[in-house]
XYZ file of C-alpha atoms in Angstrom:
413
model
C 127.601 121.076 115.069
C 124.438 121.577 113.078
C 121.802 124.239 113.701
C 118.295 122.867 113.210
C 115.052 124.797 113.540
C 111.578 123.376 114.001
C 108.869 125.892 113.133
C 105.295 125.149 114.186
C 102.359 127.344 113.169
C 100.278 128.050 116.281
C 96.663 126.824 116.259
C 96.983 126.868 112.486
C 93.442 126.074 111.321
C 91.841 128.449 113.814
C 94.447 131.144 113.182
C 93.639 131.131 109.458
C 89.905 131.322 110.214
C 90.389 134.257 112.602
C 92.665 136.006 110.114
C 90.034 135.675 107.386
C 87.179 136.766 109.660
C 88.128 139.608 112.037
C 84.744 139.252 113.793
C 86.124 136.106 115.453
C 88.804 138.088 117.280
C 88.386 137.932 121.050
C 86.047 134.940 120.880
C 86.423 131.308 121.868
C 86.841 129.600 118.491
C 87.299 126.066 117.190
C 87.374 124.430 113.782
C 85.113 121.394 113.600
C 83.515 118.948 111.199
C 79.868 118.653 110.253
C 77.633 117.364 113.050
C 74.907 116.556 110.515
C 77.269 114.286 108.559
C 78.584 112.737 111.801
C 82.030 114.255 111.432
C 81.327 116.531 114.371
C 84.643 116.590 116.219
C 87.008 119.403 117.149
C 89.882 119.660 114.645
C 91.623 122.695 116.168
C 91.005 125.363 118.784
C 92.425 128.718 119.840
C 94.107 129.577 123.139
C 90.821 130.813 124.650
C 89.191 127.449 123.935
C 92.103 125.582 125.483
C 91.418 127.367 128.780
C 88.016 125.654 128.896
C 89.674 122.253 128.544
C 88.507 121.740 124.964
C 90.591 119.075 123.249
C 91.288 118.139 119.658
C 89.268 115.076 118.653
C 86.453 115.469 121.173
C 82.814 115.722 119.979
C 81.566 119.239 119.295
C 78.535 118.687 121.534
C 80.839 117.812 124.424
C 83.018 120.858 123.732
C 79.974 123.146 123.808
C 78.997 121.746 127.178
C 82.359 122.978 128.459
C 81.962 126.330 126.700
C 78.409 127.256 125.574
C 79.737 130.351 123.754
C 82.154 128.318 121.636
C 82.102 129.424 117.986
C 82.671 126.454 115.647
C 83.661 127.195 112.049
C 83.990 124.640 109.221
C 87.421 123.617 107.917
C 88.818 125.307 104.789
C 91.586 123.003 103.635
C 92.364 124.971 100.485
C 93.084 128.026 102.628
C 95.334 125.992 104.936
C 97.311 124.664 101.975
C 97.597 128.172 100.535
C 98.999 129.714 103.716
C 101.234 126.715 104.381
C 102.845 127.352 100.994
C 103.343 131.056 101.747
C 104.991 130.279 105.075
C 107.375 127.806 103.444
C 108.423 130.489 100.960
C 109.494 132.603 103.931
C 111.471 129.662 105.322
C 113.179 129.183 101.966
C 114.591 132.711 102.121
C 116.967 131.389 104.778
C 117.777 127.864 103.552
C 116.867 125.388 100.836
C 116.822 122.601 103.438
C 113.173 122.816 104.494
C 111.517 119.510 105.389
C 107.730 119.558 105.953
C 106.340 117.599 108.890
C 102.645 117.973 108.222
C 100.882 121.027 106.849
C 101.819 123.323 109.740
C 105.318 122.171 110.786
C 108.745 122.209 109.150
C 112.341 121.488 110.028
C 114.986 123.878 108.693
C 118.729 123.272 108.568
C 120.300 126.747 108.827
C 123.851 125.571 109.523
C 125.090 127.257 106.357
C 123.147 130.461 106.906
C 124.914 131.950 109.938
C 127.181 134.360 108.071
C 124.231 135.873 106.237
C 121.553 135.893 108.921
C 123.128 135.352 112.359
C 122.756 132.625 114.969
C 120.050 129.990 114.957
C 118.019 131.897 117.561
C 118.373 135.127 115.568
C 117.241 133.399 112.361
C 114.270 131.824 114.144
C 113.272 135.197 115.572
C 113.514 136.849 112.154
C 111.310 134.166 110.641
C 108.805 134.478 113.500
C 108.499 138.236 112.956
C 108.193 137.961 109.168
C 105.430 135.355 109.360
C 103.531 137.498 111.850
C 103.932 140.798 109.999
C 103.405 139.512 106.458
C 100.759 136.828 106.964
C 99.119 137.613 110.294
C 99.991 134.164 111.681
C 102.275 133.161 114.526
C 104.813 130.378 114.936
C 106.703 128.781 117.770
C 110.252 127.795 116.879
C 112.715 125.430 118.500
C 116.464 125.731 117.900
C 118.809 122.831 118.587
C 121.520 120.599 117.159
C 119.195 117.856 115.868
C 115.623 117.438 114.641
C 114.266 115.707 117.753
C 115.338 118.395 120.193
C 114.408 121.193 117.765
C 110.842 119.867 117.712
C 110.878 119.495 121.478
C 112.064 123.103 121.713
C 109.160 124.417 119.653
C 106.797 122.968 122.273
C 108.480 124.711 125.223
C 106.889 128.131 124.680
C 103.640 128.775 122.832
C 102.427 130.818 121.087
C 104.695 133.200 119.162
C 108.015 132.304 120.793
C 111.527 130.955 120.192
C 113.204 128.402 122.477
C 116.713 126.962 122.327
C 118.103 123.611 123.461
C 121.910 123.905 123.059
C 124.196 120.880 122.967
C 126.099 121.844 126.113
C 122.966 122.084 128.270
C 120.446 119.702 126.712
C 120.602 117.308 129.674
C 119.588 120.030 132.122
C 116.670 121.066 129.886
C 115.435 117.786 128.423
C 116.200 115.019 130.910
C 113.742 116.186 133.632
C 110.848 116.105 131.126
C 108.272 113.337 130.996
C 109.233 110.652 128.506
C 106.132 111.188 126.337
C 107.528 114.600 125.342
C 109.895 112.833 122.933
C 108.829 112.366 119.332
C 107.929 108.711 118.824
C 106.581 108.063 122.327
C 102.834 107.613 121.962
C 100.377 106.170 124.506
C 101.292 102.541 123.761
C 105.044 103.117 123.932
C 104.645 105.256 127.039
C 102.888 102.378 128.805
C 105.651 99.944 127.849
C 108.287 102.357 129.125
C 106.368 103.012 132.345
C 106.197 99.256 132.900
C 110.014 99.385 132.939
C 109.904 102.224 135.512
C 110.901 104.725 132.811
C 108.977 107.943 133.394
C 111.358 110.741 132.415
C 113.772 111.321 129.559
C 116.582 110.866 132.111
C 115.241 107.411 132.988
C 115.234 106.525 129.294
C 118.697 107.921 128.640
C 120.338 106.068 131.530
C 118.710 102.633 131.174
C 120.682 99.780 129.607
C 119.774 99.898 125.868
C 119.859 96.087 125.741
C 116.810 96.056 128.021
C 114.999 98.361 125.638
C 116.003 96.178 122.711
C 114.541 93.114 124.432
C 111.258 94.802 125.392
C 110.654 97.271 122.549
C 112.947 96.086 119.760
C 114.832 98.522 117.535
C 112.361 101.301 118.347
C 113.455 101.167 121.989
C 117.119 101.608 121.031
C 116.143 104.453 118.701
C 114.389 106.257 121.556
C 117.425 105.692 123.795
C 119.547 107.460 121.184
C 117.029 110.297 120.984
C 117.193 110.784 124.749
C 120.993 110.947 124.616
C 121.071 113.471 121.790
C 122.304 110.902 119.268
C 120.007 111.832 116.394
C 121.627 113.012 113.183
C 119.128 112.394 110.391
C 119.397 115.079 107.693
C 116.838 117.764 106.963
C 115.647 117.046 103.451
C 114.830 119.612 100.787
C 111.190 120.628 100.497
C 110.807 118.849 97.147
C 112.103 115.561 98.574
C 109.408 112.901 98.622
C 109.411 110.032 101.086
C 108.171 106.659 99.989
C 105.116 105.907 102.139
C 105.267 103.122 104.690
C 101.525 102.555 104.395
C 98.568 103.995 102.486
C 95.113 104.116 104.005
C 91.699 105.726 103.863
C 88.888 105.842 106.398
C 85.468 107.426 106.752
C 82.636 108.038 109.176
C 79.525 106.982 107.278
C 76.231 108.923 107.084
C 74.501 105.957 108.716
C 75.763 103.124 110.901
C 77.132 100.054 109.117
C 74.965 97.166 110.300
C 76.369 94.094 108.513
C 79.149 92.743 106.302
C 77.323 93.584 103.066
C 77.267 97.258 103.959
C 80.827 97.069 105.262
C 81.957 95.676 101.909
C 80.336 98.560 100.020
C 82.236 101.021 102.168
C 85.390 98.915 101.930
C 85.384 98.827 98.127
C 85.072 102.611 97.891
C 87.888 103.148 100.373
C 89.960 100.502 98.600
C 89.600 102.365 95.320
C 91.227 105.399 96.908
C 93.991 103.259 98.421
C 94.636 101.429 95.150
C 94.762 104.682 93.212
C 97.408 106.007 95.602
C 99.372 102.749 95.355
C 99.449 103.067 91.577
C 100.462 106.703 91.859
C 103.382 105.721 94.096
C 104.131 102.623 91.964
C 103.845 100.459 95.070
C 102.163 97.185 96.005
C 101.221 95.782 99.396
C 102.063 92.546 101.180
C 99.792 93.335 104.117
C 96.383 94.751 104.929
C 95.010 96.537 107.985
C 91.406 97.354 108.932
C 90.421 100.005 111.474
C 86.929 100.171 113.022
C 84.995 102.304 115.477
C 81.655 101.082 116.812
C 78.637 103.076 117.966
C 80.050 103.239 121.496
C 83.176 104.871 119.997
C 85.368 101.901 120.856
C 88.143 101.463 118.277
C 90.134 98.450 117.119
C 92.614 97.665 114.372
C 93.355 94.288 112.750
C 96.340 93.507 110.538
C 97.568 90.508 108.581
C 100.389 89.688 106.179
C 99.670 88.413 102.678
C 101.492 85.713 100.760
C 101.006 87.544 97.456
C 101.193 91.247 96.757
C 98.107 93.275 95.878
C 97.533 96.631 94.236
C 93.987 96.567 92.837
C 90.974 97.821 94.792
C 88.947 94.622 94.450
C 91.644 92.490 96.081
C 92.287 95.081 98.788
C 88.567 95.079 99.595
C 88.326 91.272 99.522
C 91.241 90.867 101.911
C 89.917 93.667 104.093
C 86.458 92.156 104.464
C 87.959 88.719 105.186
C 90.020 90.291 107.957
C 86.955 92.037 109.353
C 84.929 88.794 109.349
C 87.733 87.034 111.243
C 87.717 89.635 114.005
C 84.284 91.266 114.290
C 80.768 89.899 114.785
C 78.629 93.060 114.431
C 77.280 92.822 117.946
C 77.335 96.620 117.613
C 77.006 98.528 114.324
C 80.070 100.381 113.053
C 80.245 104.154 113.002
C 83.441 104.362 110.953
C 85.637 102.063 108.908
C 89.129 102.286 107.444
C 91.435 100.142 105.341
C 95.178 100.457 104.957
C 97.745 98.823 102.690
C 100.922 97.958 104.633
C 104.296 96.313 103.987
C 104.752 98.291 100.776
C 107.332 97.511 98.107
C 108.050 99.016 94.675
C 105.754 97.510 92.064
C 108.666 96.983 89.650
C 110.331 94.654 92.163
C 107.465 92.187 92.205
C 108.735 88.667 92.594
C 108.236 85.718 90.285
C 104.611 84.780 89.658
C 103.314 81.728 91.411
C 102.971 78.561 89.338
C 99.241 78.656 90.151
C 98.755 82.366 89.422
C 95.946 82.772 86.880
C 96.898 86.334 85.954
C 93.864 87.907 87.668
C 95.950 90.372 89.660
C 97.836 91.649 86.620
C 94.633 91.960 84.552
C 92.911 93.837 87.356
C 95.888 96.203 87.769
C 95.805 97.018 84.032
C 92.035 97.560 84.121
C 92.160 99.914 87.085
C 95.087 101.851 85.598
C 92.903 102.446 82.533
C 90.087 103.597 84.819
C 92.490 106.107 86.425
C 93.307 107.598 83.014
C 89.637 107.948 82.053
C 88.731 109.612 85.345
C 91.738 111.897 85.143
C 90.715 113.058 81.669
C 86.934 113.274 82.046
C 86.395 113.746 85.776
C 86.933 111.672 88.883
C 83.407 110.201 88.832
C 83.341 109.271 85.121
C 83.826 105.557 85.820
C 82.640 104.239 89.186
C 81.500 100.924 90.585
C 77.769 100.406 91.043
C 78.420 99.667 94.716
C 79.956 103.146 95.041
C 76.504 104.655 94.489
C 75.240 103.402 97.820
C 76.142 106.223 100.174
C 75.814 109.977 99.874
C 78.767 112.356 99.797
C 81.173 112.147 102.704
C 84.750 112.814 103.637
C 87.542 111.029 101.739
C 85.713 107.825 100.864
C 82.530 109.157 99.287
C 83.454 112.306 97.423
C 81.771 113.029 94.104
C 79.277 110.197 94.423
C 75.638 110.262 93.358
C 73.484 112.480 95.631
C 70.540 110.086 95.159
C 72.022 107.456 97.454
C 70.895 107.480 101.075
C 70.171 105.212 103.992
C 71.785 102.030 105.265
C 73.469 101.135 102.011
C 70.197 100.562 100.193
C 69.856 102.276 96.832
C 67.129 104.923 96.871
C 64.957 104.989 93.797
């Protein structure tokens, strides 16, 4: 029987901000984006803010209506990365099997550590105290016999607590919970399960798995196994790198996108980031996905499969804008736009070229690889497309662009 820990840093972004600035202690605090640049949403909040009903992802203006005294501080991602690394060094004192699950969560397999450090609960408690005393941050830890229930355990008591879900009593603890507590059950899956009269983990665990297979496919059977404690995936070492299932970038633009010409300018810049990551991972895509959010904050996502693989930014953007034209009419301007490469395969395993292939894809891949090398050597904005000079600086998609570019995608002189 394995002993798996899931350690979750409590209110991580806000906790780092409050640690760095003692004047924030005792106040209602949130980390949020820039309202001026239209990234004004709540990214994290402390326990005091939660009591006012403030939620992650809601607009800052709306959050301040709930709590006028809310203090909103800007994100400091370098600080979060720094402290995340320090916390993982503490974890690695107890095991080399430390698998990150985001910047603030990790699974630890401490099965081989009992003789040195005690039981799983004792190890989790030691880690909790060390993180608090040495870094001024708190964690909640779950202890169980697999990764799914360990993560579920870390959610049982927050903040600064340790919870255990043992094998011999997991049904009494887990089965009465609502089904959305399980990892992998999001809003869409929850609705599908509710349509089958599955509301609790017990309902999921006791339903015929063939029904789930018919209605939800292999994901339904996977969730059935989770509910019954049949999850045995290994905890990987911290230096293990998963191959991505998709690579995407999105942005909220400084001004609304009012037509396809402006959408393409945004798309090409986002596609450059996606293509660069594809080359870094030595992957190519056989599918494309476009995500939009209009000025009424309604979101939609469109996806299609491709007959030929793509890796270069120009082809990603072309396919993305085609997909957008097939599904959107710009009755409302767009507030944000995203593009994602899906159905990824190793680039080296590319199939035989089509008889009618003119070599454009290969030439473009070589050209953009050369551009990567130039930008890596001389700076990330050394070689850019003219269309990239349309918008001012912004998050992810418009970093290190010319500051002389403003407005609705029209070049300012």
